[in-house]
Short mmCIF file of C-alpha atoms in Angstrom, two decimals:
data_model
loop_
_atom_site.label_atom_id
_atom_site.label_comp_id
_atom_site.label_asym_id
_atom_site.label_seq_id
_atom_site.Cartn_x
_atom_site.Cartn_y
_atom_site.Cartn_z
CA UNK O 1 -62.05 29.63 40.50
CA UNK O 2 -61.19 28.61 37.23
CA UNK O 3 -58.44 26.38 38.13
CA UNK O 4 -60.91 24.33 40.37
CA UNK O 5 -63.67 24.05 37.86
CA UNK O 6 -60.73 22.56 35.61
CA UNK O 7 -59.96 20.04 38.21
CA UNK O 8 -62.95 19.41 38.99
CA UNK O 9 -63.90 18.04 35.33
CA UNK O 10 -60.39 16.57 34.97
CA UNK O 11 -61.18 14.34 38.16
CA UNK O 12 -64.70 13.64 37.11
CA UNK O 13 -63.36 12.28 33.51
CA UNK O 14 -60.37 10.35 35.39
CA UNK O 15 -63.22 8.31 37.62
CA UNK O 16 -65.67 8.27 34.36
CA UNK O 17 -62.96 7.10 31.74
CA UNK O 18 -60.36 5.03 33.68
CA UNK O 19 -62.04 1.61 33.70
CA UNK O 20 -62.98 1.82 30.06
CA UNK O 21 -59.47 2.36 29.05
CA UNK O 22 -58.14 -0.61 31.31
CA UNK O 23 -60.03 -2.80 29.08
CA UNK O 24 -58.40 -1.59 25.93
CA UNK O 25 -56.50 -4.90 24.27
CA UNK O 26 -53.88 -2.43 23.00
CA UNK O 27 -53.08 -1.03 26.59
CA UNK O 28 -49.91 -0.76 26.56
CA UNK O 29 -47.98 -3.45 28.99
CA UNK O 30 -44.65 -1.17 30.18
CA UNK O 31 -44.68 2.19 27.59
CA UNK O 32 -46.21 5.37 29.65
CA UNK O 33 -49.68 6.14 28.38
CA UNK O 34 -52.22 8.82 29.91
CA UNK O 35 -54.54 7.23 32.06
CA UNK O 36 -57.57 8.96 29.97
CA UNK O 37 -57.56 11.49 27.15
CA UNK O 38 -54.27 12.36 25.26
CA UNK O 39 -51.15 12.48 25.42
CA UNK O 40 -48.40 14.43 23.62
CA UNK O 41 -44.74 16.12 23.70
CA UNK O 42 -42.41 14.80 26.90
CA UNK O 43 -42.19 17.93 28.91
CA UNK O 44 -39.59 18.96 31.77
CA UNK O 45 -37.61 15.44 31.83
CA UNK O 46 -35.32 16.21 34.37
CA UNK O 47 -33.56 13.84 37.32
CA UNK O 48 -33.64 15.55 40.62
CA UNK O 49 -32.86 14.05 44.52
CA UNK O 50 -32.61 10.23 43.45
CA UNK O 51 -36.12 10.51 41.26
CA UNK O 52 -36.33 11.02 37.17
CA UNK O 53 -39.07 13.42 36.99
CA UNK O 54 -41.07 13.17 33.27
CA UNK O 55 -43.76 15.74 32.59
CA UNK O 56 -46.10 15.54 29.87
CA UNK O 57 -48.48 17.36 27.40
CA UNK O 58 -51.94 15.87 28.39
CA UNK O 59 -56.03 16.93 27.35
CA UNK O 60 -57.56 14.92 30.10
CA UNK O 61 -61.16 15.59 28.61
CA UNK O 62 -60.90 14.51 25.17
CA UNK O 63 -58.92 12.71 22.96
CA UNK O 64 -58.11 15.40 20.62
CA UNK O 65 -55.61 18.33 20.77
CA UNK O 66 -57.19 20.75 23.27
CA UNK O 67 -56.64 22.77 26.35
CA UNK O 68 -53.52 21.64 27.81
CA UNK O 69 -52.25 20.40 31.25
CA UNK O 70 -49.19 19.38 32.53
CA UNK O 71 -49.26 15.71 34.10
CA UNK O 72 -46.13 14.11 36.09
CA UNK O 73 -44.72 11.08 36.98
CA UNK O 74 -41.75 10.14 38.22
CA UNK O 75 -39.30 7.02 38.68
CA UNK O 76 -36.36 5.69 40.55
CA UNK O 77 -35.11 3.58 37.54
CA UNK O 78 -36.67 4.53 34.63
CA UNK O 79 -38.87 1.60 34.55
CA UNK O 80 -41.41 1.47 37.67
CA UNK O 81 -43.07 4.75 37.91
CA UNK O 82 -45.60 6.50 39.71
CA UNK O 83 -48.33 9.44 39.03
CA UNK O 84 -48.09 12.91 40.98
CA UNK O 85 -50.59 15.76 41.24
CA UNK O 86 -50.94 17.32 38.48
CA UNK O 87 -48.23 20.03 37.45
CA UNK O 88 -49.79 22.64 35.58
CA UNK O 89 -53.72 23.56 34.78
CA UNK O 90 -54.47 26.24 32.59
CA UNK O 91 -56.71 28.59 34.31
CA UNK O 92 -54.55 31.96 34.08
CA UNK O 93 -54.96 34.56 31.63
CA UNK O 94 -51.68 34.37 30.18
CA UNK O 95 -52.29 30.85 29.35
CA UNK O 96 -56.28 30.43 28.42
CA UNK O 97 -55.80 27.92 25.50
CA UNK O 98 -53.05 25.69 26.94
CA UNK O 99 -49.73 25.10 29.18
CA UNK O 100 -47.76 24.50 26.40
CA UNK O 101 -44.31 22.87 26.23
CA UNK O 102 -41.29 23.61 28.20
CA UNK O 103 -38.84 22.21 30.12
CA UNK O 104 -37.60 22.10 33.78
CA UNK O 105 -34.51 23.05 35.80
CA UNK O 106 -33.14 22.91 39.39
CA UNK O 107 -33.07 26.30 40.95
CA UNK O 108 -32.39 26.97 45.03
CA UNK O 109 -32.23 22.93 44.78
CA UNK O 110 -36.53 23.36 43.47
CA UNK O 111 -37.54 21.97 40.26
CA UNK O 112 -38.50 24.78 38.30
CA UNK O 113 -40.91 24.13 35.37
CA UNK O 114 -40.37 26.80 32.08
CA UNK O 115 -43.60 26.65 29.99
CA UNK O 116 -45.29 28.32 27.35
CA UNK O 117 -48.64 29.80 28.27
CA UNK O 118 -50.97 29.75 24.80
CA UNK O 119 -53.32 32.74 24.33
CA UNK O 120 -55.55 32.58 21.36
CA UNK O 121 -57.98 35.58 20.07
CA UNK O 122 -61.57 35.67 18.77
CA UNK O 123 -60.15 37.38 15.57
CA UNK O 124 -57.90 34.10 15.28
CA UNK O 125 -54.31 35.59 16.04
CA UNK O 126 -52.38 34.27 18.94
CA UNK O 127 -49.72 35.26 21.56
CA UNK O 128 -47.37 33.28 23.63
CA UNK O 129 -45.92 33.73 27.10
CA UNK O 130 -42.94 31.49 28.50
CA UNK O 131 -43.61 31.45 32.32
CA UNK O 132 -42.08 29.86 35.32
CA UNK O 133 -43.53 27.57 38.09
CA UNK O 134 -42.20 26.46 41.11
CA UNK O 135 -42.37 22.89 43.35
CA UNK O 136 -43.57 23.46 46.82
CA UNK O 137 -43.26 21.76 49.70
CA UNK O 138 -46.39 19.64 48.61
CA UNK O 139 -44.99 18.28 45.39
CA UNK O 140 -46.88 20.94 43.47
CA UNK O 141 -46.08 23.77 41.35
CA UNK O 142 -46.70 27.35 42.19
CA UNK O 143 -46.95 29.17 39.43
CA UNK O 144 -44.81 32.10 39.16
CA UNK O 145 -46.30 34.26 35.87
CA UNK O 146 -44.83 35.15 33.00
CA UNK O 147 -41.45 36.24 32.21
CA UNK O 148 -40.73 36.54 28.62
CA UNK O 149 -43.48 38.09 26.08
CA UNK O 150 -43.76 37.83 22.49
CA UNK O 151 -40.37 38.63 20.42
CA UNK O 152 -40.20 41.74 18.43
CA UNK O 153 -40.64 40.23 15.10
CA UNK O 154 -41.73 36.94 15.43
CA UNK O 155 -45.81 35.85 14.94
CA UNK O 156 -47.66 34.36 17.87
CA UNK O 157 -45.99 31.17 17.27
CA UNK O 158 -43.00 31.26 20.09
CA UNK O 159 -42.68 28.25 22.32
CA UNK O 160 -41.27 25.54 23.90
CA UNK O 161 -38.49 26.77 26.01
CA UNK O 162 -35.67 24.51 26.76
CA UNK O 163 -33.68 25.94 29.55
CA UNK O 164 -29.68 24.92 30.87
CA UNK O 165 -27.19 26.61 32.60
CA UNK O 166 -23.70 27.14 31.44
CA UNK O 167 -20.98 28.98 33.20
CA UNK O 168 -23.26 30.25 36.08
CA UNK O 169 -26.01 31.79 33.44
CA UNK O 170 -29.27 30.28 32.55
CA UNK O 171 -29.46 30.10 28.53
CA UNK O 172 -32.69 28.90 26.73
CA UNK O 173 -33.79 27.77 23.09
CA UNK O 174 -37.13 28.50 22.14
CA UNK O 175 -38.56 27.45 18.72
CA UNK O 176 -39.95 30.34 16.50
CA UNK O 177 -41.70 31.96 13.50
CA UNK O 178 -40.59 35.03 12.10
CA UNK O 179 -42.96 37.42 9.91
CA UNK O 180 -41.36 36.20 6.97
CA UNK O 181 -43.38 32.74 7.92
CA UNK O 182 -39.90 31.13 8.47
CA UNK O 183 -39.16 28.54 11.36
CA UNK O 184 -36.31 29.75 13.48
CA UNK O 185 -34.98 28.98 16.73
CA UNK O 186 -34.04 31.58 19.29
CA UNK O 187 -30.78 31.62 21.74
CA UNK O 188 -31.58 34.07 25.25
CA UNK O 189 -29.73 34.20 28.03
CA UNK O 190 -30.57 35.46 32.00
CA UNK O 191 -28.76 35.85 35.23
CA UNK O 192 -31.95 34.45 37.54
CA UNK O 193 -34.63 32.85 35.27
CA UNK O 194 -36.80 36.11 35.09
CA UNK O 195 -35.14 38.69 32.95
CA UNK O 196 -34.48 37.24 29.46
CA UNK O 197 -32.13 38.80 26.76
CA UNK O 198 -32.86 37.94 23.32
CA UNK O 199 -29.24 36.83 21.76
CA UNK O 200 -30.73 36.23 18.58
CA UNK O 201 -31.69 33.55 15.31
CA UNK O 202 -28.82 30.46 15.77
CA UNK O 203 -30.31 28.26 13.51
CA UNK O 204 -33.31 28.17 11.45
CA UNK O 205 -35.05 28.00 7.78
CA UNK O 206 -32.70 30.09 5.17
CA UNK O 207 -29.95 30.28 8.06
CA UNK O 208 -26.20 28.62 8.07
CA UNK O 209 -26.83 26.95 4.79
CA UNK O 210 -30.02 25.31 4.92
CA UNK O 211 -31.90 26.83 2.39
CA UNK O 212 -35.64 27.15 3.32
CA UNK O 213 -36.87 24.77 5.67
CA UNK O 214 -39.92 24.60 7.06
CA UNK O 215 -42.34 27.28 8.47
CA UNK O 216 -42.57 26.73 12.37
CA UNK O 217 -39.25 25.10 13.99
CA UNK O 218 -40.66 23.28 17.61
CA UNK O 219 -39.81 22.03 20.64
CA UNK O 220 -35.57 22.57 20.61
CA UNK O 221 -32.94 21.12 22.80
CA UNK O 222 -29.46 21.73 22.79
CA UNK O 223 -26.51 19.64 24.76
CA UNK O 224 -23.13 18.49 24.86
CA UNK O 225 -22.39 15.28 23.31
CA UNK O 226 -18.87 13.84 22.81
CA UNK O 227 -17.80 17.80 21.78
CA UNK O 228 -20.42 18.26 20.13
CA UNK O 229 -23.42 20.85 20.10
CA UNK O 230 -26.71 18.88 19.09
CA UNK O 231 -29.58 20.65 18.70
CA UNK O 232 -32.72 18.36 18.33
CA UNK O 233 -36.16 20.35 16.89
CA UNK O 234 -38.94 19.54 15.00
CA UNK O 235 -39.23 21.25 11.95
CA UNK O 236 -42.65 22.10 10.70
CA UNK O 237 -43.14 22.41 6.55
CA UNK O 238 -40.42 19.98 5.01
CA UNK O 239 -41.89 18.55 1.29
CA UNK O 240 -41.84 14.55 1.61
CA UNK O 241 -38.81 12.95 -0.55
CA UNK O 242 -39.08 9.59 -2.13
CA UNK O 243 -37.12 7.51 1.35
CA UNK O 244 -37.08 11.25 3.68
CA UNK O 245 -39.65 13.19 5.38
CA UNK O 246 -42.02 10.45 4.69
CA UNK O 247 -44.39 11.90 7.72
CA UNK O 248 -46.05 14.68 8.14
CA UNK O 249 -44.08 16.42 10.79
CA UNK O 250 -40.40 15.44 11.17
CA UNK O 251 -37.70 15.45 14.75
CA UNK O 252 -34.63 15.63 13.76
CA UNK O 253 -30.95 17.26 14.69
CA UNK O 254 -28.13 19.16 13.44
CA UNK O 255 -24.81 18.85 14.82
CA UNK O 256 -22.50 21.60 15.14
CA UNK O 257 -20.46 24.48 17.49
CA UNK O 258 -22.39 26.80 19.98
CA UNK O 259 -20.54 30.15 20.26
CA UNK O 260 -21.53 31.64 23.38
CA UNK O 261 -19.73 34.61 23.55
CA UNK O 262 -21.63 35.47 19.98
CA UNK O 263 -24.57 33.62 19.76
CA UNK O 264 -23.96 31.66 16.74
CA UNK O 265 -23.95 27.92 15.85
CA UNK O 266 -21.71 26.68 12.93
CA UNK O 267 -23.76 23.01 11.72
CA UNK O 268 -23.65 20.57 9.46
CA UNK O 269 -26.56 19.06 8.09
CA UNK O 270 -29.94 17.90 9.08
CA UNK O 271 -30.36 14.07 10.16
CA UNK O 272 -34.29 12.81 10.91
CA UNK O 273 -34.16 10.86 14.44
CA UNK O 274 -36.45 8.62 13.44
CA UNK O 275 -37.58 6.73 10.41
CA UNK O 276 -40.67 5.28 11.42
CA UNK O 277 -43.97 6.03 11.37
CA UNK O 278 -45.06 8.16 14.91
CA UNK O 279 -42.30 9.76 16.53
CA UNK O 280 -41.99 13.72 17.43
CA UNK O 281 -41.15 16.27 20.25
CA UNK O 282 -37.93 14.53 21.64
CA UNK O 283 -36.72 15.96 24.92
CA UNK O 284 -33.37 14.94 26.89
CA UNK O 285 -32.21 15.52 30.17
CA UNK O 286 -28.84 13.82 31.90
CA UNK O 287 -29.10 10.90 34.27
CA UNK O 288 -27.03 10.67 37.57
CA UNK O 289 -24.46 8.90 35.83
CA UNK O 290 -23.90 11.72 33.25
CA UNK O 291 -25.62 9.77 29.81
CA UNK O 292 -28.20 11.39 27.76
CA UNK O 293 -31.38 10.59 28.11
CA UNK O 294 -34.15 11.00 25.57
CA UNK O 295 -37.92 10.37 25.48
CA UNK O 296 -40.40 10.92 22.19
CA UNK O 297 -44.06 11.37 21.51
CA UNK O 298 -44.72 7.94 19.80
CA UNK O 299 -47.38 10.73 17.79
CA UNK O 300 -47.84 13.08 15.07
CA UNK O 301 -49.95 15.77 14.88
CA UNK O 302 -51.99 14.91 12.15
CA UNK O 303 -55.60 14.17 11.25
CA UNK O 304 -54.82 10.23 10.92
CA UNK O 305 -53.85 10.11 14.77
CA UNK O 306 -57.68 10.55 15.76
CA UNK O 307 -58.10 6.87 13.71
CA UNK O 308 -56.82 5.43 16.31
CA UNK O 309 -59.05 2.34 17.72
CA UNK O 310 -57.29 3.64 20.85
CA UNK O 311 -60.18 6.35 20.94
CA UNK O 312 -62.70 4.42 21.24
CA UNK O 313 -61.70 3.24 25.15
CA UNK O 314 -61.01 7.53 25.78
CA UNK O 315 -57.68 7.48 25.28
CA UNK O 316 -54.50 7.98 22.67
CA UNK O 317 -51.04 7.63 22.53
CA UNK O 318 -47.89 6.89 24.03
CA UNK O 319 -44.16 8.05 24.89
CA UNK O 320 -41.68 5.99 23.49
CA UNK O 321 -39.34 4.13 25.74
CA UNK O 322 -36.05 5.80 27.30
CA UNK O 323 -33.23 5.77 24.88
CA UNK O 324 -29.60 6.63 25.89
CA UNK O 325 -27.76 8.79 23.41
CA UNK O 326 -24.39 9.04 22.41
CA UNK O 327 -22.28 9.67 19.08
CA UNK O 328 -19.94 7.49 16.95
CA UNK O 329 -17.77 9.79 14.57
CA UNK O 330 -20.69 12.60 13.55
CA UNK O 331 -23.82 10.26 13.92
CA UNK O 332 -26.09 10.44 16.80
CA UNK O 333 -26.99 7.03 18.10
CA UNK O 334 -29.73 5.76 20.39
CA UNK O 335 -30.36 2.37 21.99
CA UNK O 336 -33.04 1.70 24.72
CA UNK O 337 -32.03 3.06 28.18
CA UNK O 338 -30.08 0.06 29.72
CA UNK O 339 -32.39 -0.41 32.72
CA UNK O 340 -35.08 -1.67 30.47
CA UNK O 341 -33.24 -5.01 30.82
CA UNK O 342 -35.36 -5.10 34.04
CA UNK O 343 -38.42 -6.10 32.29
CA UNK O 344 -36.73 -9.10 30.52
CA UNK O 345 -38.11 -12.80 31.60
CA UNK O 346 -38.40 -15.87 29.74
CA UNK O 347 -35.14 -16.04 27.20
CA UNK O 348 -34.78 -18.11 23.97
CA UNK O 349 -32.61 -18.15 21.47
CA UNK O 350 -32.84 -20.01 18.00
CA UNK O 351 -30.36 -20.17 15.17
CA UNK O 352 -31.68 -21.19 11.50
CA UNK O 353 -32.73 -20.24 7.84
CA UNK O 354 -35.63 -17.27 8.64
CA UNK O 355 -38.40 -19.09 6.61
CA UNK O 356 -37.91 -22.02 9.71
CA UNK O 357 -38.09 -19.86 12.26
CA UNK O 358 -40.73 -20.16 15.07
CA UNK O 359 -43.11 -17.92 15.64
CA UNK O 360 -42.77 -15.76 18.18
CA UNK O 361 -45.10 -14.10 20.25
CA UNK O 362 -44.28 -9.99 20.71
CA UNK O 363 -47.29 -8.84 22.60
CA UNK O 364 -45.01 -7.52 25.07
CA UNK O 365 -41.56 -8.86 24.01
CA UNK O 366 -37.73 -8.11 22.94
CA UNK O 367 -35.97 -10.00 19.85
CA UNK O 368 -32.55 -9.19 19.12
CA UNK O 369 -32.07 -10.30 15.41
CA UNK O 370 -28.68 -11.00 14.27
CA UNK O 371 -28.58 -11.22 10.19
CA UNK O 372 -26.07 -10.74 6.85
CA UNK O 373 -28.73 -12.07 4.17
CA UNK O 374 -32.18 -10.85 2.79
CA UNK O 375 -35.39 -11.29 4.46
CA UNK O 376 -38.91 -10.35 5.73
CA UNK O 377 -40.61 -10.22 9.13
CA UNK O 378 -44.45 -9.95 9.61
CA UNK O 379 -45.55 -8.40 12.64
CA UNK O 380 -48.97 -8.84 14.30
CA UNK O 381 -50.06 -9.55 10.46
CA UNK O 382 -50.17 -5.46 10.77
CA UNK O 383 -46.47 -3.94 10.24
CA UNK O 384 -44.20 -5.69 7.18
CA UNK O 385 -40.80 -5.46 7.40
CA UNK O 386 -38.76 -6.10 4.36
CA UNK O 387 -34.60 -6.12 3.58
CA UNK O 388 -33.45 -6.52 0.65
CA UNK O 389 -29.94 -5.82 0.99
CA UNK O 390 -29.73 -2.43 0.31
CA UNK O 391 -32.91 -0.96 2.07
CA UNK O 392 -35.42 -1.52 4.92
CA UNK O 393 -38.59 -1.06 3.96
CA UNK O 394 -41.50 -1.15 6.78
CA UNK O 395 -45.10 -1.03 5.24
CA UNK O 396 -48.60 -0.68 7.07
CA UNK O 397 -52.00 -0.07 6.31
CA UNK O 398 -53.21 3.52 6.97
CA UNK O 399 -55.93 3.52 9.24
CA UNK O 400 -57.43 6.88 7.64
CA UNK O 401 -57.21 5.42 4.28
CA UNK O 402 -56.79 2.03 4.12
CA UNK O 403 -53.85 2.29 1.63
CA UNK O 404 -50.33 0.74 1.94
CA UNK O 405 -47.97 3.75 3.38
CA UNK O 406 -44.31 3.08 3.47
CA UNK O 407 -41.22 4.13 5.47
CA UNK O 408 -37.30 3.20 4.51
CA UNK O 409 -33.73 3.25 5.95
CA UNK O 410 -31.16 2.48 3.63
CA UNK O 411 -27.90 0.55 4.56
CA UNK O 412 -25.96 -2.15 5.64
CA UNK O 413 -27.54 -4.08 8.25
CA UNK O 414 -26.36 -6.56 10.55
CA UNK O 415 -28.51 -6.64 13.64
CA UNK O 416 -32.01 -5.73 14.78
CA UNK O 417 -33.46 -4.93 18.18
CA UNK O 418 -37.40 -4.82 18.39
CA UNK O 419 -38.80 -3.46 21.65
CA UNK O 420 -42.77 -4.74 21.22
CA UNK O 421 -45.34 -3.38 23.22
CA UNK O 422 -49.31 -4.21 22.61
CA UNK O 423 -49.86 -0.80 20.79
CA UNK O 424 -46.39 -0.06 19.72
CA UNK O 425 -42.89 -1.48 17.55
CA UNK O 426 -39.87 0.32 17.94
CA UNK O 427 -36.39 -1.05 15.64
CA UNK O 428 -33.30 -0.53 16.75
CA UNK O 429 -31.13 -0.45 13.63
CA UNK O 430 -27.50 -1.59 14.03
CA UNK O 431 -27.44 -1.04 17.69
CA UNK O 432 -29.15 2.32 17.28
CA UNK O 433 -27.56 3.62 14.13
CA UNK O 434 -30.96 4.47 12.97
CA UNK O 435 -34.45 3.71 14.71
CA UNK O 436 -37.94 3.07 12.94
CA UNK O 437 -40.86 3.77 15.64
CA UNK O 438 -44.44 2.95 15.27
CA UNK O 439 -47.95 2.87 16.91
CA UNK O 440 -49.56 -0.44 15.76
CA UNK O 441 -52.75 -2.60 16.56
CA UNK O 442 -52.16 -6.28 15.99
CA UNK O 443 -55.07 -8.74 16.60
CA UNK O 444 -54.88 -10.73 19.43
CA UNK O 445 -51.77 -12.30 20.66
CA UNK O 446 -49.59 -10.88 17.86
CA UNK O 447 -46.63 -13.21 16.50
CA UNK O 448 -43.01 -12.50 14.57
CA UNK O 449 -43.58 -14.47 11.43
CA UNK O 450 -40.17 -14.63 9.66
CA UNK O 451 -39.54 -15.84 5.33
CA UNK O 452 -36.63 -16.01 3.39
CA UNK O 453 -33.71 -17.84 3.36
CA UNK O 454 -31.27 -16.21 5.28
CA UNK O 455 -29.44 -17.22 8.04
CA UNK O 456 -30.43 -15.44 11.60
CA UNK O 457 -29.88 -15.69 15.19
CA UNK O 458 -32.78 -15.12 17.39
CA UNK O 459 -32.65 -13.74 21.26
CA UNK O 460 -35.97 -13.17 22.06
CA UNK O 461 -37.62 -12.27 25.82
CA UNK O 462 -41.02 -11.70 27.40
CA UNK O 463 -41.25 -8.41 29.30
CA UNK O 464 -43.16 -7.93 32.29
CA UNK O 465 -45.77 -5.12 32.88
CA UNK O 466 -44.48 -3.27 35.91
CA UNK O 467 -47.78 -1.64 37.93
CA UNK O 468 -47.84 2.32 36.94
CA UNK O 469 -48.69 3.31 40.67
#
């Protein structure tokens, strides 16, 4: 009963709130955005039968962090994609205040969906479950219950299970807070996806060298990379440095050795993935042809996020776009997914001292920016870019505030990609070195206004809005 009353007010705000958000000027153009309500961490990306399947986080009655469903689309090419019913409403017991994050898998060739089902208590503790659903025959997901309860010796703050198989065994990471108030993240292991046996910490605040760091440790996901063991998380509680950890939440990764046979991972150090201002809860998955894929949550969770003027038309936030991942020597690198090229229309190029460069429009655009000198780029007369040789420095106002906040990469830089949507800037640093991603609202028909003297090569394109079906 429960489950229909939910679907019945998730249908009734879809029909009330779907027109009004249409006529938002910062809808975005090609990045996936809820159709009402908000959006948050990419859930159960997974490529299944010819189709990428992307799940996601999603409060289809308000625009602030509240019960949780799971909503699903899913794509041929990573580009044109189309809704499906939606995967998971929280109407069970073991999940009263939210299907939270998780990932998906392909069991007796079914995509199976491994969640974490939120339980909150008058007296204000919590519990977690990690549960299993099932596709049917309909394209919907029976769910299955839960089959892991809370760790011995960990608070109610367990979740986010990120599931793989490896030598005919089903392993998961799932992020963690011990009793000490310490973000950890857990390694288990199972023979069928419903008995789970706890292998123990791998990585985590005060473990294999990293001193204390942070007090909740999110939404994890380890893989192979070029013989490498990358484990991606989201570490909750790291103190701001003068250029690192400028948000208020950071995604980043460690690189390093999983030891199955003893459950331990030998790492090197923490890298952020991103140095811009909205990007969190990363999640990969492999594509047919065996790359890494990787969608964000162009979000924090934060109190400036509800500033939005997004809001206002009943809806907030975005995922970023696809990026491919691979490594060169010990760095991870990420460029957007190659079949983005799709959206590309309209090409110009123009070679010249920045300060006499056209003005370009980037509502929905690409510019690839080719560069050895000093310079500056406006953007939208909202985001600042700045080089100076040594360091980037990308400046905004803060829509909470009002007051100048500031982000920086530091290096040599040669080249520039911007991917520019009509709510959104993500930079490509040094074909993916380092990225910088950002939620923006320009004015209307924002422009690239370049100064300085320094000599630059300009590709620039339109892209098209493919039809989210």
């Amino acid at each position: 009963m429960l489950e229909a009353s939910l679907l019945k007010h998730l249908t009734l705000a879809v029909m009330r709130g779907q027109c009004r958000a249409s006529q938002d000027p910062h809808r975005p153009g090609w990045h996936l955005a809820p159709c009402v309500g908000l959006l948050n961490d990419p859930n159960g990306f997974i490529y299944h039968a010819g189709y990428y399947h992307l799940f996601y986080q999603w409060n289809p009655l308000d625009c602030r962090h509240g019960s949780k469903f799971w909503g699903h689309w899913c794509s041929t090419d990573l580009v044109h994609w189309e809704h499906q019913p939606v995967a998971l409403v929280p109407s069970e017991a073991y999940e009263s205040h939210g299907c939270y994050s998780g990932s998906a898998v392909i069991a007796d060739d079914l995509i199976t969906l491994i969640y974490t089902g939120n339980v909150k208590y008058p007296d204000g503790s919590r519990t977690a479950f990690q549960c299993l659903a099932q596709e049917n025959p309909r394209g919907e997901f029976d769910k299955l219950g839960p089959v892991l309860s809370l760790p011995t010796g960990y608070t109610g703050h367990v979740r986010d299970p990120k599931v793989w198989q490896h030598h005919g065994q089903w392993y998961m990471v799932l992020g963690a807070q011990d009793l000490q108030l310490q973000g950890k993240v857990l390694l288990l292991r199972s023979d069928n996806l419903r008995e789970w046996h706890n292998l123990g910490e791998i990585a985590g605040s005060h473990l294999g060298g990293l001193g204390p760091f942070g007090y909740m440790w999110e939404c994890p996901d380890l893989f192979r990379l070029a013989e490498q063991d990358v484990l991606i998380f989201c570490p909750q509680g790291i103190a701001a440095e003068s250029e690192r950890y400028r948000n208020t939440f950071q995604a980043g990764y460690l690189l390093g050795q999983l030891d199955y046979a003893n459950a331990s991972y030998s790492h090197q150090d923490f890298h952020e993935l991103d140095a811009g201002f909205e990007f969190y809860a990363p999640q990969t998955t492999v594509a047919a042809d065996g790359r890494r894929l990787l969608f964000g949550w162009m979000g924090i969770p934060d109190d400036d996020e509800f500033y939005q003027p997004t809001v206002a038309y009943g809806w907030i936030h975005t995922m970023t776009c696809p990026r491919e991942l691979s490594m060169q020597g010990n760095q991870l690198i990420q460029q957007p997914a190659r079949e983005l090229t799709a959206l590309r229309r309209e090409y110009r190029q123009w070679q010249g001292p920045a300060q006499e460069a056209p003005y370009l429009p980037i509502n929905s655009a690409e510019m690839i920016i080719d560069v050895n000198a000093p310079f500056s780029l406006e953007l939208g007369h909202t985001l600042h870019l700045a080089w100076d040789g040594e360091r980037i420095t990308l400046s905004r106002n803060n829509l909470r505030t009002g007051l100048r906040e500031f982000r920086y990469w530091r290096g040599q830089l040669h080249q520039l990609q911007l991917l520019c949507d009509r709510c959104s800037i993500e930079i490509f640093i040094n074909q993916g070195e380092a990225v910088m991603t950002s939620s923006y609202f320009p004015p209307d028909l924002p422009r690239a206004i370049f100064s300085g003297s320094a000599e630059l090569h300009l590709q620039h394109w339109l892209l098209s809005s493919p039809m989210l079906e």
